[in-house]
Coordinates of C-alpha atoms and ligand atoms in Angstrom, one line a residue:
M575 CA 88.2 160.4 89.5
A576 CA 90.8 161.3 92.6
A577 CA 91.1 164.9 93.2
R578 CA 94.9 164.6 92.2
D579 CA 94.1 163.7 88.9
L580 CA 92.8 167.4 88.5
P581 CA 95.2 169.4 85.9
G582 CA 95.5 172.4 86.6
Q583 CA 95.2 172.4 90.9
Y584 CA 98.9 171.6 91.3
P585 CA 102.6 173.6 91.4
Q586 CA 103.4 174.5 88.1
M587 CA 106.8 173.0 86.6
D588 CA 109.4 174.9 85.6
D589 CA 109.5 174.6 81.7
A590 CA 112.9 173.9 81.3
L591 CA 112.6 170.5 83.6
H592 CA 109.3 169.8 81.9
L593 CA 110.9 170.1 78.8
A594 CA 113.8 167.8 79.7
L595 CA 111.4 165.2 81.5
R596 CA 109.8 164.8 78.2
H597 CA 112.6 164.5 76.4
Q598 CA 114.0 161.7 78.4
L599 CA 110.5 160.2 78.8
E600 CA 110.0 160.0 75.1
H601 CA 114.0 158.5 74.6
R602 CA 113.2 155.8 76.8
R603 CA 109.9 155.2 74.9
E604 CA 111.8 155.1 71.7
V605 CA 114.3 152.4 73.1
L606 CA 111.8 150.6 74.4
G607 CA 109.8 150.4 71.5
E608 CA 113.2 149.2 69.5
A609 CA 114.0 146.6 72.1
L610 CA 110.5 145.5 72.0
A611 CA 110.5 145.0 68.6
K612 CA 113.1 142.4 68.3
T613 CA 112.0 140.8 71.5
Q614 CA 108.9 140.4 73.3
G615 CA 109.4 140.3 76.9
T616 CA 106.7 141.3 80.4
Q617 CA 109.4 143.3 81.9
L618 CA 109.8 145.7 78.5
M619 CA 105.8 145.7 78.4
Q620 CA 105.6 147.0 82.1
L621 CA 108.3 149.2 81.5
L622 CA 106.9 150.8 78.3
H623 CA 103.6 151.1 80.0
E624 CA 105.1 153.2 82.6
V625 CA 106.8 155.2 80.5
D626 CA 103.3 156.1 78.8
A627 CA 101.7 156.7 82.2
A628 CA 104.2 159.2 83.5
L629 CA 104.2 160.9 79.6
E630 CA 100.5 161.1 79.9
R631 CA 100.8 162.1 84.0
L632 CA 102.9 165.0 81.9
E633 CA 100.4 166.0 79.5
G634 CA 97.7 165.9 82.2
G635 CA 100.0 168.2 84.5
S636 CA 99.9 166.0 87.5
Y637 CA 103.4 164.6 87.1
G638 CA 105.7 165.2 89.6
I639 CA 103.1 165.2 92.3
C640 CA 103.9 162.5 95.1
E641 CA 101.0 160.3 94.9
R642 CA 100.6 159.9 98.7
C643 CA 101.2 163.9 100.3
H644 CA 100.5 165.6 96.5
E645 CA 103.5 167.6 97.3
S646 CA 106.2 167.7 94.7
V647 CA 108.8 165.3 94.0
E648 CA 112.2 166.7 94.3
D649 CA 113.5 168.0 90.7
S650 CA 117.2 166.0 90.9
R651 CA 115.3 163.1 91.6
L652 CA 112.8 163.2 88.3
L653 CA 116.0 163.7 86.7
A654 CA 117.5 160.8 88.2
D655 CA 114.6 159.0 87.3
P656 CA 111.6 160.3 85.7
L657 CA 109.8 157.2 86.2
V658 CA 109.3 158.4 90.2
R659 CA 106.2 158.7 91.5
F660 CA 106.7 159.1 95.5
C661 CA 108.4 162.0 97.3
L662 CA 111.0 161.2 99.0
D663 CA 109.1 160.9 102.2
H664 CA 106.7 158.7 100.7
L665 CA 109.0 155.9 98.8
G666 CA 107.2 152.6 97.5
Q667 CA 108.4 149.9 99.6
K668 CA 110.3 148.7 97.1
E669 CA 111.9 152.1 95.6
Q670 CA 113.0 152.4 100.1
E671 CA 114.5 148.9 100.5
A672 CA 116.8 149.6 96.8
L673 CA 118.2 153.5 98.8
E674 CA 118.1 151.6 102.1
K675 CA 120.7 149.1 100.3
D676 CA 122.7 151.0 98.4
L677 CA 123.5 153.0 101.7
E678 CA 124.1 149.8 103.0
L679 CA 127.1 149.3 100.4
A680 CA 128.5 152.8 100.9
A681 CA 128.3 152.0 104.4
Q682 CA 130.4 148.9 103.9
I683 CA 132.5 150.8 101.2
Q684 CA 133.6 153.7 103.9
S685 CA 134.3 150.5 106.6
R686 CA 136.8 149.1 104.3
L687 CA 139.0 152.5 103.8
L688 CA 139.5 153.1 107.6
P689 CA 142.5 151.7 109.0
A690 CA 142.9 148.7 111.7
R691 CA 141.5 149.8 115.0
D692 CA 144.5 149.0 116.9
F693 CA 147.3 150.4 115.4
R694 CA 151.2 149.8 116.6
C695 CA 154.1 150.4 114.4
D696 CA 158.3 151.6 115.4
G697 CA 157.6 152.7 119.0
W698 CA 154.1 154.2 118.2
Q699 CA 150.6 153.2 118.9
V700 CA 147.1 154.7 117.8
A701 CA 143.3 154.1 118.3
Y702 CA 140.2 156.0 117.3
Y703 CA 137.3 156.7 116.9
Y704 CA 135.1 157.0 114.3
K705 CA 131.0 157.4 114.2
P706 CA 129.1 158.4 111.4
L707 CA 125.7 160.6 112.4
G708 CA 123.7 158.5 109.9
V709 CA 124.5 155.2 107.7
V710 CA 127.7 157.1 106.3
S711 CA 130.6 159.2 107.8
G712 CA 132.0 162.4 106.4
D713 CA 134.9 162.7 108.2
Y714 CA 138.6 161.1 107.2
C715 CA 140.4 159.2 109.4
D716 CA 143.5 157.4 108.3
L717 CA 147.1 155.5 109.2
I718 CA 148.9 154.9 106.9
I719 CA 153.1 153.5 106.5
G720 CA 155.0 155.4 104.4
P721 CA 158.7 155.2 103.5
A722 CA 161.1 154.5 105.8
Q723 CA 158.5 153.0 108.1
Q724 CA 157.4 156.5 108.9
L725 CA 153.5 156.5 110.2
Y726 CA 151.3 159.1 108.4
F727 CA 148.3 159.7 110.4
I728 CA 145.5 162.0 109.8
V729 CA 142.4 163.4 110.4
G730 CA 139.7 165.1 108.9
D731 CA 136.2 167.0 108.4
V732 CA 134.4 167.4 104.6
S733 CA 131.7 169.8 104.5
G734 CA 128.9 168.4 104.8
K735 CA 127.5 165.2 105.8
G736 CA 126.2 161.5 104.4
I737 CA 126.5 160.4 101.0
A738 CA 127.9 163.8 99.2
G739 CA 130.8 164.0 102.3
S740 CA 131.4 160.3 102.2
M741 CA 132.4 160.8 98.8
L742 CA 134.6 163.5 99.6
M743 CA 136.4 161.4 102.2
S744 CA 136.9 158.6 99.8
N745 CA 138.6 161.6 97.4
L746 CA 141.0 162.3 100.0
S747 CA 141.6 158.6 101.2
A748 CA 142.8 158.4 97.7
I749 CA 145.0 161.0 96.7
F750 CA 147.1 160.5 100.0
R751 CA 147.6 156.7 99.8
A752 CA 148.5 157.5 96.8
L753 CA 150.8 160.7 97.4
I754 CA 152.3 159.4 101.0
P755 CA 154.6 156.3 99.1
L756 CA 156.6 159.3 97.6
G757 CA 157.8 160.8 100.3
L758 CA 157.5 164.4 100.0
P759 CA 157.8 166.9 102.7
L760 CA 154.5 166.7 105.0
A761 CA 153.9 170.6 103.5
E762 CA 155.1 169.5 99.7
L763 CA 152.6 166.6 100.7
M764 CA 149.8 168.8 101.8
Y765 CA 150.5 171.2 98.6
R766 CA 149.9 168.2 96.2
A767 CA 146.7 167.2 98.0
N768 CA 145.4 170.0 98.7
S769 CA 145.8 170.9 94.4
I770 CA 144.1 167.2 93.3
F771 CA 141.1 167.9 96.3
T772 CA 140.5 171.3 94.4
G773 CA 140.4 170.3 91.6
S774 CA 138.0 167.4 91.7
T775 CA 135.2 169.0 94.3
L776 CA 132.7 172.1 93.6
P777 CA 133.3 175.5 95.1
T778 CA 131.0 175.3 98.0
Q779 CA 132.9 172.0 99.1
F780 CA 136.0 171.6 101.5
A781 CA 137.5 170.1 104.1
T782 CA 139.7 170.6 107.2
L783 CA 142.0 168.1 107.7
I784 CA 145.1 167.4 110.2
C785 CA 148.2 165.4 108.8
G786 CA 151.4 163.8 110.9
R787 CA 154.3 162.0 110.9
A788 CA 156.1 159.7 113.7
Q789 CA 158.8 158.5 113.4
A790 CA 160.6 156.0 115.6
G791 CA 162.9 158.2 117.7
G792 CA 159.7 160.1 118.9
E793 CA 160.2 163.3 116.2
L794 CA 156.7 164.0 115.2
E795 CA 155.7 166.6 112.4
L796 CA 152.2 168.4 112.2
C797 CA 150.3 170.5 108.8
S798 CA 146.9 171.9 109.5
A799 CA 144.6 172.9 106.9
G800 CA 142.2 175.0 108.8
H801 CA 141.1 172.0 111.3
V802 CA 140.3 172.4 114.7
P803 CA 143.4 172.4 117.0
A804 CA 145.2 169.0 118.2
L805 CA 146.0 168.4 121.7
V806 CA 149.1 167.4 123.3
V807 CA 148.6 165.4 126.4
S808 CA 150.7 164.5 129.8
E809 CA 150.4 163.2 133.0
D810 CA 151.3 167.2 133.7
S811 CA 150.5 169.3 130.7
V812 CA 148.1 169.7 127.9
R813 CA 149.2 171.3 125.1
E814 CA 146.8 172.8 122.5
L815 CA 148.4 173.0 119.1
E816 CA 146.6 176.1 117.3
S817 CA 146.2 175.6 113.6
H818 CA 147.1 177.6 110.7
G819 CA 146.6 177.4 107.0
L820 CA 143.0 177.0 105.1
P821 CA 141.0 174.2 104.4
L822 CA 141.7 172.0 101.7
G823 CA 139.5 172.6 98.4
L824 CA 139.7 176.6 98.2
F825 CA 142.5 177.4 96.4
A826 CA 144.9 175.2 94.2
E827 CA 147.3 177.6 94.8
Q828 CA 147.8 177.3 98.2
R829 CA 150.9 176.3 100.3
F830 CA 151.2 175.0 104.0
T831 CA 153.4 175.3 106.6
S832 CA 154.2 172.3 109.0
S833 CA 155.6 172.2 112.5
A834 CA 158.1 170.1 114.4
F835 CA 158.7 168.3 118.3
E836 CA 159.5 165.9 120.1
M837 CA 157.2 163.8 121.8
A838 CA 158.0 162.5 125.1
R839 CA 157.5 158.8 125.7
G840 CA 154.2 158.4 127.2
T841 CA 152.6 161.6 125.9
S842 CA 150.1 161.6 123.6
L843 CA 148.9 163.8 120.9
V844 CA 144.9 164.0 120.3
L845 CA 143.2 164.3 117.1
F846 CA 139.6 165.1 116.7
S847 CA 136.7 166.5 114.3
D848 CA 134.4 169.2 115.8
G849 CA 131.6 166.7 115.8
I850 CA 133.5 165.7 119.1
S851 CA 134.3 169.1 120.3
E852 CA 131.2 170.9 119.3
A853 CA 129.2 167.7 121.2
H854 CA 126.1 170.1 122.6
A855 CA 124.2 169.6 125.6
E856 CA 121.8 172.3 127.7
D857 CA 123.3 175.0 126.3
E858 CA 126.9 174.0 126.8
D859 CA 129.8 172.7 124.3
Y860 CA 131.6 169.2 124.9
G861 CA 134.5 171.6 124.3
Y862 CA 138.5 171.0 124.1
D863 CA 138.9 171.7 127.8
R864 CA 136.4 168.7 128.9
L865 CA 138.3 166.4 126.0
A866 CA 141.8 167.5 127.6
E867 CA 141.1 166.5 130.7
A868 CA 139.3 163.3 130.5
V869 CA 142.9 162.3 128.5
A870 CA 144.9 163.4 131.4
R871 CA 142.7 161.5 133.9
C872 CA 143.8 158.0 131.2
A873 CA 147.9 158.6 132.3
G874 CA 149.1 155.3 131.7
Q875 CA 146.6 153.6 129.4
V876 CA 147.0 152.4 126.1
P877 CA 145.4 154.6 122.9
A878 CA 142.8 151.7 122.8
E879 CA 141.5 152.4 126.5
V880 CA 142.4 156.3 126.5
V881 CA 139.6 156.5 123.7
A882 CA 137.3 154.4 125.0
N883 CA 137.2 156.3 128.0
C884 CA 136.5 159.5 126.4
V885 CA 134.3 158.2 124.6
R886 CA 132.5 157.2 127.5
D887 CA 133.2 161.1 129.0
L888 CA 131.0 162.6 126.2
E889 CA 128.6 160.3 126.5
S890 CA 128.2 160.8 130.3
F891 CA 128.3 164.5 129.3
L892 CA 125.5 163.9 126.2
G893 CA 123.3 162.2 128.7
G894 CA 121.6 161.1 125.7
A895 CA 121.5 164.7 124.1
P896 CA 120.7 163.8 120.0
R897 CA 124.0 163.9 118.2
F898 CA 124.2 166.8 115.3
D899 CA 128.0 165.4 113.5
D900 CA 129.7 163.0 112.5
Q901 CA 132.2 162.0 115.4
T902 CA 136.0 161.1 115.0
L903 CA 138.6 161.0 117.9
M904 CA 142.3 159.2 117.4
V905 CA 145.1 159.0 120.3
V906 CA 148.4 159.0 119.2
Q907 CA 151.0 157.4 121.9
R908 CA 154.7 157.4 122.2
R909 CA 155.0 154.0 123.6
S910 CA 157.2 154.3 127.1
Ligands
ZN796 ZN1 105.0 162.8 99.5

């Protein structure tokens, strides 16, 4: 008998969890028993065998212990599937493949939510860089043509990364894509988006975000919800646009204010997530100043070139140092 089969030497499972899992397993046993009474199938028999083995382990005290490292299997995973026998670090090949397939699918879904890479409309041209830390990103990046051919652009950053972050990102995408066609004033659009988002997130979740609207004549309006500043960069000047307003997802009744200004031809508005400005190498952040300098050096270039040059500058700053966050950079340029 392997050491792990001896009861009494494992971490004790919480009583409520133990009971919930027992209920789940017994319920499965019942359903499988009924199904087997109607039709004989080897797959059903195999499942029943696995359920019985799990119930036996639950009785013997070895349930919920990873069969590879003998540490506890994550509670949430047991509740999602009471038949799991390995911790996340030691998934069986089949489970690992299923998890990878899930992630791949999530990444495909997320990439379909992103706008066209090189975006042009009346008087404006936009390019962006979108790099998840893992397979999927918690950054939100969007370009939407609203009523009267106005261009809406959005860069946001949700709390958390990975799958949970990407779910919030897709929620934001649906909210803004549904609200923008209504042609609301920008501050009202943000108010409604925040109200819907707050109603559908956990209390610990929020998103910082900048939403802007550009018109063919060069007028530009911006509204920020606690996001890192935006930069207005021309050949000879850099202006930092500070954020006012709290992040989305905190208070349903929060109001927002927007600011409007005119963009001169050839000027670039630079939006980014803090994964860019706080990229870190040798005790130093990349920072706004470095980013602004990189953009200013690209005077006369189209947004796709500006973005590519900024990413090169960021990479040379990092010098191979690891990234710790999702990264998004967007350049909105008034065409000359
Ligand atoms: Zn393990």
